[in-house]
Coordinates of C-alpha atoms in Angstrom, one line a residue:
Chain D
M1 CA -142.5 -33.2 -18.5
A2 CA -140.7 -30.0 -19.1
K3 CA -139.6 -28.5 -15.7
G4 CA -141.9 -26.2 -13.8
V5 CA -144.6 -25.6 -16.4
K6 CA -147.4 -23.6 -14.8
P7 CA -150.6 -22.6 -16.5
R8 CA -152.6 -19.4 -15.6
V9 CA -156.1 -18.9 -16.9
K10 CA -158.5 -16.0 -16.4
V11 CA -162.2 -16.5 -17.0
P12 CA -165.2 -14.8 -15.2
K13 CA -166.8 -16.9 -12.5
S14 CA -170.3 -16.1 -13.8
A15 CA -172.0 -14.7 -17.0
S16 CA -175.4 -14.3 -18.4
A17 CA -176.5 -16.6 -21.2
G18 CA -175.2 -15.6 -24.5
E19 CA -172.8 -13.0 -23.0
I20 CA -169.5 -12.6 -24.8
I21 CA -166.7 -13.3 -22.4
T22 CA -163.0 -12.7 -22.7
I23 CA -160.6 -15.5 -21.8
K24 CA -156.9 -15.0 -21.2
T25 CA -154.3 -17.8 -20.8
L26 CA -150.6 -17.9 -20.0
I27 CA -148.4 -20.9 -19.4
S28 CA -144.7 -20.9 -18.3
H29 CA -142.7 -22.6 -21.0
Q30 CA -139.3 -22.0 -22.5
M31 CA -140.5 -22.5 -26.1
E32 CA -137.1 -23.6 -27.3
S33 CA -137.2 -22.7 -31.0
G34 CA -134.7 -25.2 -32.4
Q35 CA -132.8 -22.2 -33.9
R36 CA -130.4 -21.6 -31.1
K37 CA -127.0 -23.1 -30.5
D38 CA -125.3 -24.1 -27.3
K39 CA -121.7 -23.0 -26.4
E40 CA -120.2 -25.9 -28.4
G41 CA -122.1 -24.8 -31.5
N42 CA -124.6 -27.7 -31.4
V43 CA -128.2 -26.8 -32.3
I44 CA -130.4 -27.0 -29.2
P45 CA -133.4 -29.2 -30.3
R46 CA -136.8 -27.6 -30.6
S47 CA -139.0 -28.1 -27.6
I48 CA -142.2 -26.2 -27.6
I49 CA -145.9 -26.4 -26.8
H50 CA -147.3 -27.1 -30.2
R51 CA -151.0 -27.1 -29.6
F52 CA -153.4 -25.3 -27.3
T53 CA -157.2 -26.0 -27.2
C54 CA -160.1 -24.6 -25.2
E55 CA -163.4 -26.4 -24.9
F56 CA -166.6 -25.7 -23.0
N57 CA -168.7 -28.7 -22.0
G58 CA -167.0 -30.7 -24.7
Q59 CA -167.6 -28.2 -27.5
S60 CA -164.7 -26.4 -29.1
I61 CA -164.0 -22.7 -28.6
I62 CA -160.6 -22.4 -30.1
D63 CA -157.8 -24.8 -31.3
I64 CA -154.4 -23.4 -32.0
I65 CA -151.3 -24.9 -33.6
L66 CA -148.2 -23.1 -32.2
A67 CA -144.9 -22.7 -34.1
P68 CA -141.5 -21.8 -32.5
A69 CA -142.3 -18.2 -33.3
I70 CA -144.7 -18.0 -30.4
S71 CA -142.9 -16.2 -27.5
T72 CA -141.6 -17.8 -24.3
N73 CA -144.5 -18.2 -21.8
P74 CA -147.2 -18.5 -24.5
Y75 CA -150.1 -16.1 -24.1
F76 CA -153.5 -16.2 -25.8
Q77 CA -156.6 -14.0 -25.5
F78 CA -159.9 -14.8 -27.3
E79 CA -163.6 -14.6 -26.9
A80 CA -166.2 -17.2 -26.1
V81 CA -170.0 -17.4 -25.6
V82 CA -171.3 -19.9 -23.1
P83 CA -174.9 -21.3 -23.4
E84 CA -175.1 -22.9 -20.0
T85 CA -173.4 -23.4 -16.7
G86 CA -170.4 -25.7 -17.1
E87 CA -166.7 -26.2 -17.3
F88 CA -163.9 -24.8 -19.5
K89 CA -161.1 -27.2 -20.3
F90 CA -157.8 -25.8 -21.4
T91 CA -155.2 -28.2 -22.8
W92 CA -151.6 -27.5 -23.8
Y93 CA -149.6 -30.2 -25.7
D94 CA -145.8 -30.3 -25.3
D95 CA -143.3 -31.6 -27.9
D96 CA -142.0 -34.0 -25.2
G97 CA -145.4 -35.7 -25.0
S98 CA -146.6 -33.9 -21.8
V99 CA -150.1 -32.6 -21.7
Y100 CA -151.1 -29.8 -19.3
E101 CA -154.7 -29.3 -18.3
E102 CA -156.6 -26.7 -16.5
I103 CA -160.3 -26.6 -15.7
K104 CA -162.4 -23.5 -14.8
S105 CA -166.1 -23.5 -13.9
I106 CA -168.5 -20.8 -14.9
S107 CA -172.1 -20.4 -13.8
V108 CA -174.6 -18.9 -16.3
I109 CA -177.2 -16.9 -14.6
Chain H
M1 CA -150.7 -2.3 -54.9
K2 CA -151.5 -4.4 -51.9
L3 CA -152.8 -7.4 -53.7
T4 CA -149.7 -7.7 -55.9
R5 CA -147.4 -7.4 -52.8
R6 CA -149.4 -10.1 -51.0
Q7 CA -149.3 -12.5 -53.9
T8 CA -145.6 -11.8 -54.5
V9 CA -144.7 -12.5 -50.9
I10 CA -146.7 -15.7 -50.6
A11 CA -145.4 -17.0 -54.0
G12 CA -141.9 -16.1 -53.2
L13 CA -142.0 -17.7 -49.8
S14 CA -143.1 -21.1 -51.1
V15 CA -139.9 -21.2 -53.2
V16 CA -137.6 -20.1 -50.4
G17 CA -139.4 -22.3 -47.9
V18 CA -138.9 -25.5 -49.9
A19 CA -135.3 -24.7 -50.3
T20 CA -134.4 -24.0 -46.7
L21 CA -137.0 -25.8 -44.6
P22 CA -135.0 -27.7 -41.9
L23 CA -135.7 -31.2 -41.1
P24 CA -137.7 -31.3 -37.9
S25 CA -136.0 -33.0 -34.9
F26 CA -139.2 -33.6 -33.0
A27 CA -141.9 -36.3 -33.3
A28 CA -143.3 -36.6 -36.8
N29 CA -147.0 -36.5 -35.7
V30 CA -146.6 -33.0 -34.2
P31 CA -148.9 -30.6 -36.2
L32 CA -147.2 -27.8 -38.1
V33 CA -148.4 -24.4 -39.2
G34 CA -146.5 -24.9 -42.5
L35 CA -146.3 -22.4 -45.3
P36 CA -148.9 -20.1 -46.9
D37 CA -149.4 -22.2 -50.0
E38 CA -149.9 -25.3 -47.9
F39 CA -152.9 -23.5 -46.4
T40 CA -154.3 -21.9 -49.6
R41 CA -153.3 -24.8 -52.0
G42 CA -153.2 -22.5 -54.9
A43 CA -156.5 -20.8 -54.3
S44 CA -156.5 -17.0 -55.0
V45 CA -156.2 -14.9 -51.9
G46 CA -158.2 -11.7 -51.8
S47 CA -158.6 -8.8 -49.4
G48 CA -161.6 -8.4 -47.2
N49 CA -162.6 -8.0 -43.6
I50 CA -159.5 -9.2 -41.9
I51 CA -157.6 -7.0 -39.4
L52 CA -154.1 -7.6 -38.1
N53 CA -152.9 -5.3 -35.3
T54 CA -149.1 -5.2 -34.8
P55 CA -146.9 -2.5 -33.4
E56 CA -145.2 -0.3 -36.0
I57 CA -142.0 -0.5 -34.0
A58 CA -141.3 -3.4 -31.6
E59 CA -139.0 -2.6 -28.7
N60 CA -137.9 -6.2 -28.5
G61 CA -138.4 -8.8 -31.2
N62 CA -138.6 -11.5 -28.6
T63 CA -142.1 -10.6 -27.4
V64 CA -144.3 -8.7 -30.0
P65 CA -148.0 -8.5 -29.2
I66 CA -150.3 -9.2 -32.1
H67 CA -154.0 -9.3 -32.6
V68 CA -155.9 -10.8 -35.5
S69 CA -159.6 -10.7 -36.4
A70 CA -161.6 -12.0 -39.4
P71 CA -165.4 -12.2 -38.7
G72 CA -166.8 -15.3 -40.3
A73 CA -163.4 -17.1 -40.6
V74 CA -163.1 -20.8 -40.0
E75 CA -159.4 -20.6 -39.5
I76 CA -156.7 -17.9 -39.5
R77 CA -153.0 -18.5 -40.0
I78 CA -150.3 -16.1 -39.1
Y79 CA -146.9 -16.0 -40.8
A80 CA -143.7 -14.0 -40.0
M81 CA -142.1 -13.9 -43.5
G82 CA -138.6 -13.0 -42.2
N83 CA -138.3 -15.8 -39.6
P84 CA -136.3 -19.0 -40.2
V85 CA -139.6 -20.9 -39.8
P86 CA -142.3 -18.5 -41.2
G87 CA -145.3 -20.2 -39.7
V88 CA -146.4 -18.6 -36.4
A89 CA -149.8 -20.0 -35.5
A90 CA -152.9 -21.7 -37.0
V91 CA -156.1 -20.7 -35.2
T92 CA -159.3 -22.8 -35.7
F93 CA -162.5 -21.4 -34.3
G94 CA -165.1 -23.7 -32.8
P95 CA -168.9 -23.2 -32.5
L96 CA -168.5 -21.5 -29.1
A97 CA -166.1 -18.8 -30.2
A98 CA -167.8 -15.5 -29.8
A99 CA -165.6 -13.8 -32.3
Q100 CA -163.1 -15.0 -34.9
S101 CA -160.3 -13.2 -33.2
A102 CA -157.3 -13.9 -31.0
S103 CA -154.3 -12.2 -29.5
T104 CA -150.9 -13.6 -28.7
R105 CA -147.2 -12.6 -28.5
V106 CA -144.7 -13.6 -31.1
R107 CA -141.0 -13.7 -31.9
L108 CA -139.8 -11.7 -34.9
A109 CA -136.2 -12.2 -36.1
G110 CA -135.8 -8.6 -37.3
T111 CA -137.8 -6.1 -39.3
Q112 CA -140.2 -7.9 -41.6
D113 CA -143.7 -8.5 -42.9
V114 CA -146.3 -10.3 -40.8
V115 CA -149.1 -11.9 -42.8
A116 CA -152.5 -13.1 -41.7
I117 CA -154.6 -15.4 -44.0
A118 CA -158.1 -16.3 -43.1
K119 CA -160.1 -19.2 -44.6
M120 CA -163.7 -18.1 -44.7
Q121 CA -166.8 -20.4 -44.4
D122 CA -167.3 -20.3 -48.2
G123 CA -163.8 -21.7 -48.7
N124 CA -162.3 -18.4 -49.9
F125 CA -159.2 -16.9 -48.6
I126 CA -158.5 -13.3 -47.6
S127 CA -155.3 -11.9 -46.2
T128 CA -153.5 -8.8 -44.9
I129 CA -149.9 -7.8 -44.4
N130 CA -148.3 -5.5 -41.8
Q131 CA -144.6 -4.5 -41.6
V132 CA -143.1 -4.5 -38.1
K133 CA -139.9 -2.7 -37.5
V134 CA -137.8 -4.6 -34.9
T135 CA -135.3 -2.4 -33.1
I136 CA -131.9 -3.4 -31.6
G137 CA -131.4 -2.3 -28.0
G138 CA -128.8 -0.2 -26.3
C139 CA -125.1 -0.9 -26.0
G140 CA -125.7 -4.6 -25.3
G141 CA -127.9 -5.1 -28.4
Chain R
M1 CA -121.7 18.9 -47.0
R2 CA -125.4 19.4 -47.6
V3 CA -126.1 15.8 -46.9
A4 CA -124.2 16.0 -43.6
I5 CA -126.3 19.0 -42.5
V6 CA -129.5 17.4 -43.4
A7 CA -128.5 14.2 -41.5
T8 CA -127.7 16.3 -38.5
I9 CA -131.0 18.0 -38.6
V10 CA -132.8 14.7 -39.0
C11 CA -131.0 13.3 -36.0
F12 CA -131.7 16.4 -34.0
V13 CA -135.4 16.3 -34.8
S14 CA -135.8 12.6 -34.1
S15 CA -134.1 12.9 -30.7
L16 CA -136.4 15.9 -29.9
V17 CA -139.4 13.8 -30.7
L18 CA -138.4 11.1 -28.2
A19 CA -136.7 13.4 -25.6
G20 CA -137.9 12.7 -22.1
P21 CA -140.6 10.5 -20.7
D22 CA -144.2 10.3 -22.1
D23 CA -147.2 11.6 -20.3
D24 CA -149.0 8.3 -19.6
N25 CA -150.4 7.4 -16.2
L26 CA -149.9 4.0 -14.8
T27 CA -153.0 2.5 -13.1
I28 CA -152.7 -1.3 -12.5
N29 CA -155.8 -3.5 -12.7
G30 CA -157.9 -0.3 -13.1
E31 CA -157.5 0.5 -9.4
L32 CA -153.9 0.8 -8.2
E33 CA -152.5 4.2 -9.1
M34 CA -148.8 4.4 -9.3
I35 CA -146.5 7.3 -8.8
T36 CA -144.3 7.3 -11.9
E37 CA -143.2 10.9 -11.6
T38 CA -142.3 12.9 -8.5
V39 CA -139.9 15.4 -7.0
A40 CA -136.4 14.0 -6.8
P41 CA -135.2 13.2 -3.3
T42 CA -133.0 16.0 -1.8
H43 CA -129.9 13.9 -1.8
L44 CA -130.1 13.7 -5.6
E45 CA -128.2 16.5 -7.3
G46 CA -128.5 15.3 -10.9
F47 CA -132.2 16.2 -11.6
D48 CA -135.3 17.8 -10.1
V49 CA -137.9 15.2 -11.2
I50 CA -137.6 11.4 -11.2
Y51 CA -139.6 9.3 -13.6
S52 CA -140.3 5.5 -13.6
G53 CA -138.7 3.6 -16.4
W54 CA -142.2 2.6 -17.4
R55 CA -142.7 6.2 -18.8
F56 CA -139.9 5.6 -21.3
R57 CA -141.4 2.5 -22.9
T58 CA -143.6 2.1 -25.9
D59 CA -147.4 1.7 -25.5
E60 CA -147.2 -2.0 -26.3
T61 CA -144.6 -2.6 -23.5
Q62 CA -146.4 -0.4 -21.1
S63 CA -149.7 -2.2 -21.6
L64 CA -148.1 -5.5 -20.4
Q65 CA -147.9 -3.9 -16.9
I66 CA -151.3 -2.4 -16.7
D67 CA -153.2 -5.7 -16.1
D68 CA -151.8 -8.4 -13.8
F69 CA -153.0 -11.1 -16.1
D70 CA -151.2 -9.6 -19.1
N71 CA -148.1 -9.3 -17.0
P72 CA -146.0 -12.4 -17.8
A73 CA -144.0 -11.9 -14.5
M74 CA -147.1 -13.1 -12.6
I75 CA -146.6 -16.7 -13.6
F76 CA -143.4 -16.5 -11.6
V77 CA -145.3 -14.9 -8.7
D78 CA -147.7 -17.9 -8.8
K79 CA -144.7 -20.2 -8.8
A80 CA -143.3 -18.4 -5.7
I81 CA -146.6 -18.9 -3.9
D82 CA -146.1 -22.6 -4.4
L83 CA -142.5 -22.4 -3.2
F84 CA -143.7 -20.4 -0.2
N85 CA -145.8 -23.4 0.9
T86 CA -143.3 -26.1 -0.1
V87 CA -141.1 -27.8 2.6
D88 CA -137.4 -27.7 1.7
G89 CA -134.2 -28.5 3.7
T90 CA -133.3 -30.7 6.7
E91 CA -135.6 -29.0 9.2
G92 CA -138.8 -29.9 7.4
K93 CA -139.9 -26.3 7.1
A94 CA -141.4 -24.1 4.4
C95 CA -141.6 -20.3 4.5
V96 CA -145.2 -20.7 5.6
S97 CA -144.1 -22.6 8.7
C98 CA -142.9 -19.3 10.2
H99 CA -144.6 -16.6 8.1
E100 CA -148.3 -16.6 7.8
G101 CA -148.3 -15.6 4.2
P102 CA -146.5 -13.3 1.8
E103 CA -148.9 -10.5 2.9
Q104 CA -147.0 -10.1 6.1
F105 CA -144.1 -8.6 4.1
V106 CA -146.1 -5.4 3.2
G107 CA -143.6 -2.6 3.0
L108 CA -140.5 -4.7 3.4
S109 CA -139.2 -4.4 -0.2
A110 CA -139.9 -0.6 -0.2
S111 CA -137.3 -0.2 2.5
M112 CA -134.6 -2.6 1.1
P113 CA -131.6 -2.7 1.1
K114 CA -131.0 -1.9 4.7
V115 CA -128.2 -2.5 7.3
I116 CA -128.9 -5.5 9.6
D117 CA -126.4 -6.3 12.3
G118 CA -123.8 -4.1 10.7
K119 CA -124.1 -5.7 7.3
L120 CA -125.8 -4.2 4.2
T121 CA -128.5 -6.7 3.4
V122 CA -130.5 -7.1 0.2
M123 CA -133.5 -9.4 -0.3
E124 CA -131.4 -12.2 -1.7
D125 CA -129.4 -12.2 1.5
L126 CA -132.5 -12.3 3.7
I127 CA -134.0 -15.2 1.8
N128 CA -130.9 -17.3 1.7
S129 CA -130.0 -16.7 5.3
H130 CA -133.5 -17.9 6.3
R131 CA -133.1 -20.9 4.1
A132 CA -129.8 -21.8 5.6
E133 CA -130.4 -21.0 9.2
V134 CA -134.1 -21.8 9.7
M135 CA -134.9 -24.4 7.0
G136 CA -131.5 -26.1 6.6
A137 CA -132.0 -25.7 2.9
E138 CA -129.5 -25.0 0.1
A139 CA -128.9 -21.4 -0.9
W140 CA -130.8 -20.3 -4.0
K141 CA -128.7 -19.0 -7.0
W142 CA -128.7 -15.2 -7.0
S143 CA -130.4 -14.7 -10.3
G144 CA -132.1 -18.1 -10.5
E145 CA -135.8 -18.4 -11.1
D146 CA -136.7 -19.6 -7.6
M147 CA -134.9 -16.7 -6.0
Q148 CA -136.2 -13.9 -8.3
S149 CA -139.7 -15.3 -8.3
M150 CA -139.7 -15.2 -4.4
I151 CA -138.4 -11.6 -4.4
A152 CA -141.1 -10.7 -7.0
L153 CA -143.7 -12.2 -4.7
I154 CA -142.4 -10.3 -1.6
G155 CA -141.9 -7.1 -3.6
L156 CA -145.5 -7.3 -4.9
Q157 CA -146.7 -6.9 -1.3
S158 CA -145.2 -3.4 -1.4
R159 CA -146.5 -2.5 -4.9
G160 CA -147.9 1.0 -5.0
M161 CA -146.0 2.1 -1.8
P162 CA -143.2 4.7 -2.3
V163 CA -139.6 3.5 -2.3
N164 CA -138.2 4.7 1.0
V165 CA -134.7 3.4 1.7
A166 CA -132.6 4.9 4.6
I167 CA -129.3 6.5 3.6
D168 CA -128.2 7.9 6.9
G169 CA -126.9 6.3 10.1
E170 CA -125.4 2.9 9.6
A171 CA -126.3 3.0 5.9
A172 CA -124.3 6.1 5.2
P173 CA -120.9 4.6 4.4
F174 CA -122.5 2.0 2.1
W175 CA -124.5 4.7 0.4
E176 CA -121.3 6.8 -0.1
Q177 CA -119.6 3.7 -1.6
G178 CA -122.5 3.1 -4.0
K179 CA -122.6 6.8 -5.0
E180 CA -118.9 6.7 -5.8
M181 CA -119.5 3.7 -8.0
Y182 CA -122.4 5.4 -9.8
Y183 CA -120.2 8.3 -10.9
T184 CA -117.2 6.2 -11.7
R185 CA -116.4 5.6 -15.4
Y186 CA -115.9 1.9 -16.1
G187 CA -114.6 -0.1 -19.0
Q188 CA -113.0 0.7 -22.4
L189 CA -115.9 2.9 -23.2
E190 CA -115.3 4.8 -20.0
L191 CA -119.0 5.2 -19.1
S192 CA -120.4 5.7 -15.7
C193 CA -124.0 5.0 -14.7
A194 CA -124.6 8.7 -14.6
N195 CA -123.4 9.3 -18.2
C196 CA -126.4 7.5 -19.5
H197 CA -129.1 7.5 -16.8
E198 CA -128.5 11.0 -15.4
Q199 CA -127.0 13.1 -18.2
N200 CA -128.8 11.4 -21.2
Y201 CA -132.1 9.9 -20.0
G202 CA -134.7 10.5 -22.6
N203 CA -132.2 10.3 -25.5
M204 CA -131.7 7.3 -27.7
I205 CA -128.8 4.9 -27.2
R206 CA -129.0 3.2 -30.6
A207 CA -132.7 2.2 -30.8
D208 CA -133.1 2.2 -27.0
H209 CA -134.9 5.0 -25.2
L210 CA -132.7 5.7 -22.1
S211 CA -134.5 5.8 -18.8
Q212 CA -133.3 7.2 -15.5
G213 CA -132.3 3.7 -14.5
H214 CA -134.5 3.3 -11.5
T215 CA -134.8 -0.1 -9.8
N216 CA -138.3 0.3 -8.3
G217 CA -139.8 -2.4 -10.7
F218 CA -137.2 -5.1 -10.0
P219 CA -137.2 -8.0 -10.4
T220 CA -138.4 -7.0 -13.8
Y221 CA -139.7 -9.3 -16.5
R222 CA -137.5 -8.4 -19.4
L223 CA -138.9 -9.1 -22.9
K224 CA -135.4 -9.7 -24.2
Q225 CA -134.7 -12.6 -21.9
A226 CA -138.3 -13.5 -21.3
K227 CA -137.8 -14.0 -17.6
L228 CA -137.4 -12.2 -14.3
I229 CA -134.1 -10.2 -14.1
S230 CA -132.4 -9.4 -10.8
R231 CA -131.0 -6.0 -10.0
H232 CA -127.5 -7.3 -9.9
N233 CA -127.9 -9.0 -13.2
R234 CA -128.9 -5.7 -14.7
F235 CA -125.9 -3.9 -13.1
R236 CA -123.6 -6.6 -14.4
G237 CA -125.1 -6.3 -17.9
C238 CA -124.6 -2.5 -18.0
I239 CA -121.0 -2.6 -16.7
R240 CA -120.2 -5.5 -19.1
D241 CA -121.5 -3.3 -22.0
T242 CA -119.0 -0.6 -21.1
R243 CA -116.4 -3.4 -21.9
A244 CA -115.3 -3.6 -18.3
E245 CA -114.5 -6.5 -16.0
T246 CA -117.7 -6.4 -14.0
F247 CA -118.4 -7.1 -10.4
A248 CA -120.1 -10.4 -9.4
E249 CA -123.8 -10.7 -8.6
G250 CA -124.0 -10.8 -4.8
S251 CA -120.7 -8.8 -4.4
D252 CA -120.5 -6.2 -1.7
E253 CA -119.9 -3.6 -4.5
F254 CA -123.2 -4.4 -6.0
R255 CA -125.0 -4.4 -2.6
A256 CA -123.7 -0.8 -2.1
L257 CA -124.7 0.2 -5.7
E258 CA -128.1 -1.4 -5.1
L259 CA -128.6 0.8 -2.0
Y260 CA -127.5 4.0 -3.8
V261 CA -129.6 3.3 -6.9
A262 CA -132.6 2.4 -4.8
S263 CA -132.2 5.7 -2.9
R264 CA -132.5 7.6 -6.2
S265 CA -136.0 6.1 -6.6
N266 CA -137.2 7.3 -3.2
G267 CA -140.7 8.5 -3.7
L268 CA -141.6 6.5 -6.8
S269 CA -144.0 3.6 -6.3
V270 CA -142.7 0.1 -6.0
E271 CA -143.8 -1.5 -9.3
T272 CA -142.5 -5.0 -8.7
P273 CA -142.8 -7.0 -10.9
A274 CA -142.5 -4.5 -13.8
V275 CA -142.2 -5.3 -17.5
R276 CA -139.5 -3.8 -19.6
Q277 CA -138.0 -4.3 -23.0

């Protein structure tokens, strides 16, 4: 696992059925592009988060493939509509095989 | 002539991309954003209801905020045509997406065109292009 | 000749357009109003009004500091909360063993640096001395992620409070030393801090809009490095860019400069952790 990766997710704790909610996500990650060289002139290998997904109760909201052009500490903002009370599952996939997950509950009133 | 410019950029990129695409050093099963023609597969790309918000001038190319929106899109891909690897992101929207839109922050290796291409539900493609000027900082650069 | 005149006019006009800070107001999370412009402290002779560096940034950069979730520095603040609660060192202690929570440091960063036991002390000194003496833990690297994340967490407790460092009494000789450095021309380019940040703020240095060089937002998340940048790292960068042999991070010279530069911000809100280009 890449060192010190920490996700941060913002979703409202409650919403009314059918309400459009804004979700923001941020995760600490170097996003080494594979374009940089070290002091000896060797290419530093690419090491990024290459995929991010957000699901609600098993149904997809968004699925993103990331390239090295995504900035250090990847940030995403998008909109979802939730039909019922349940859980958001956020998943980040690292080039090194690590998978980072975050769960957030929301109650639909 | 917006359409001509778009087609030129996309067509030109596929040639350049094939010539210079570096061999990936990471696992082979990692998904890639790829190049525009790998997305459109030769289909014609029109204009339509697709919005790409980018700053006119970015204070630092390392972190440039962008927003893309294409109501009714199945997938939107973003490309930075002047980057060594032009693909930026491929965004697929699920049934619970309230809008076919997303915001993120990207790296731009200098002043260049940023392109968004959306694949619509009917299989058609629409796109838009913005130029972003990337400035070089003070005495340190 | 005509070309030269036209070029001069164009340069003049474009510098006029960008001269000075903008008129935006900084309110964080829709509730915390920040002082980004105020009357300069009386000990400052260079100008009458001081402006936060936030006022010199583009709207896109400014917006990253308006909402705490959009502020990428906050992931490091989150990490520091974990560190605060993590046992480290031979004594089996964490910060939380002695300090109830980061909230108890309200106001501390606004008054730093200060003289403690005859020594000019900055936040890095306070943290490392507690780590060594109380926790039996290894010193953190000055500009390392752990150190600057913790300073950001502690600084956040003072966010919105006016910077208010003491410059008299025991602090006076250190302040005088820092002031002397501020007006000293360094390097092959023979530039002092004042040449850019006092005499030319608001003008462009290449494509960069020069601010007054306040430190009220440090540690700052800098988009260029995409991480938290310490005050001494920024000092070192500026002096290096004058093509000078620079002082080291954690040197007594930079402690003195830190006090003097902080005193120039007296009255502006602490913005830690700010976002800059």
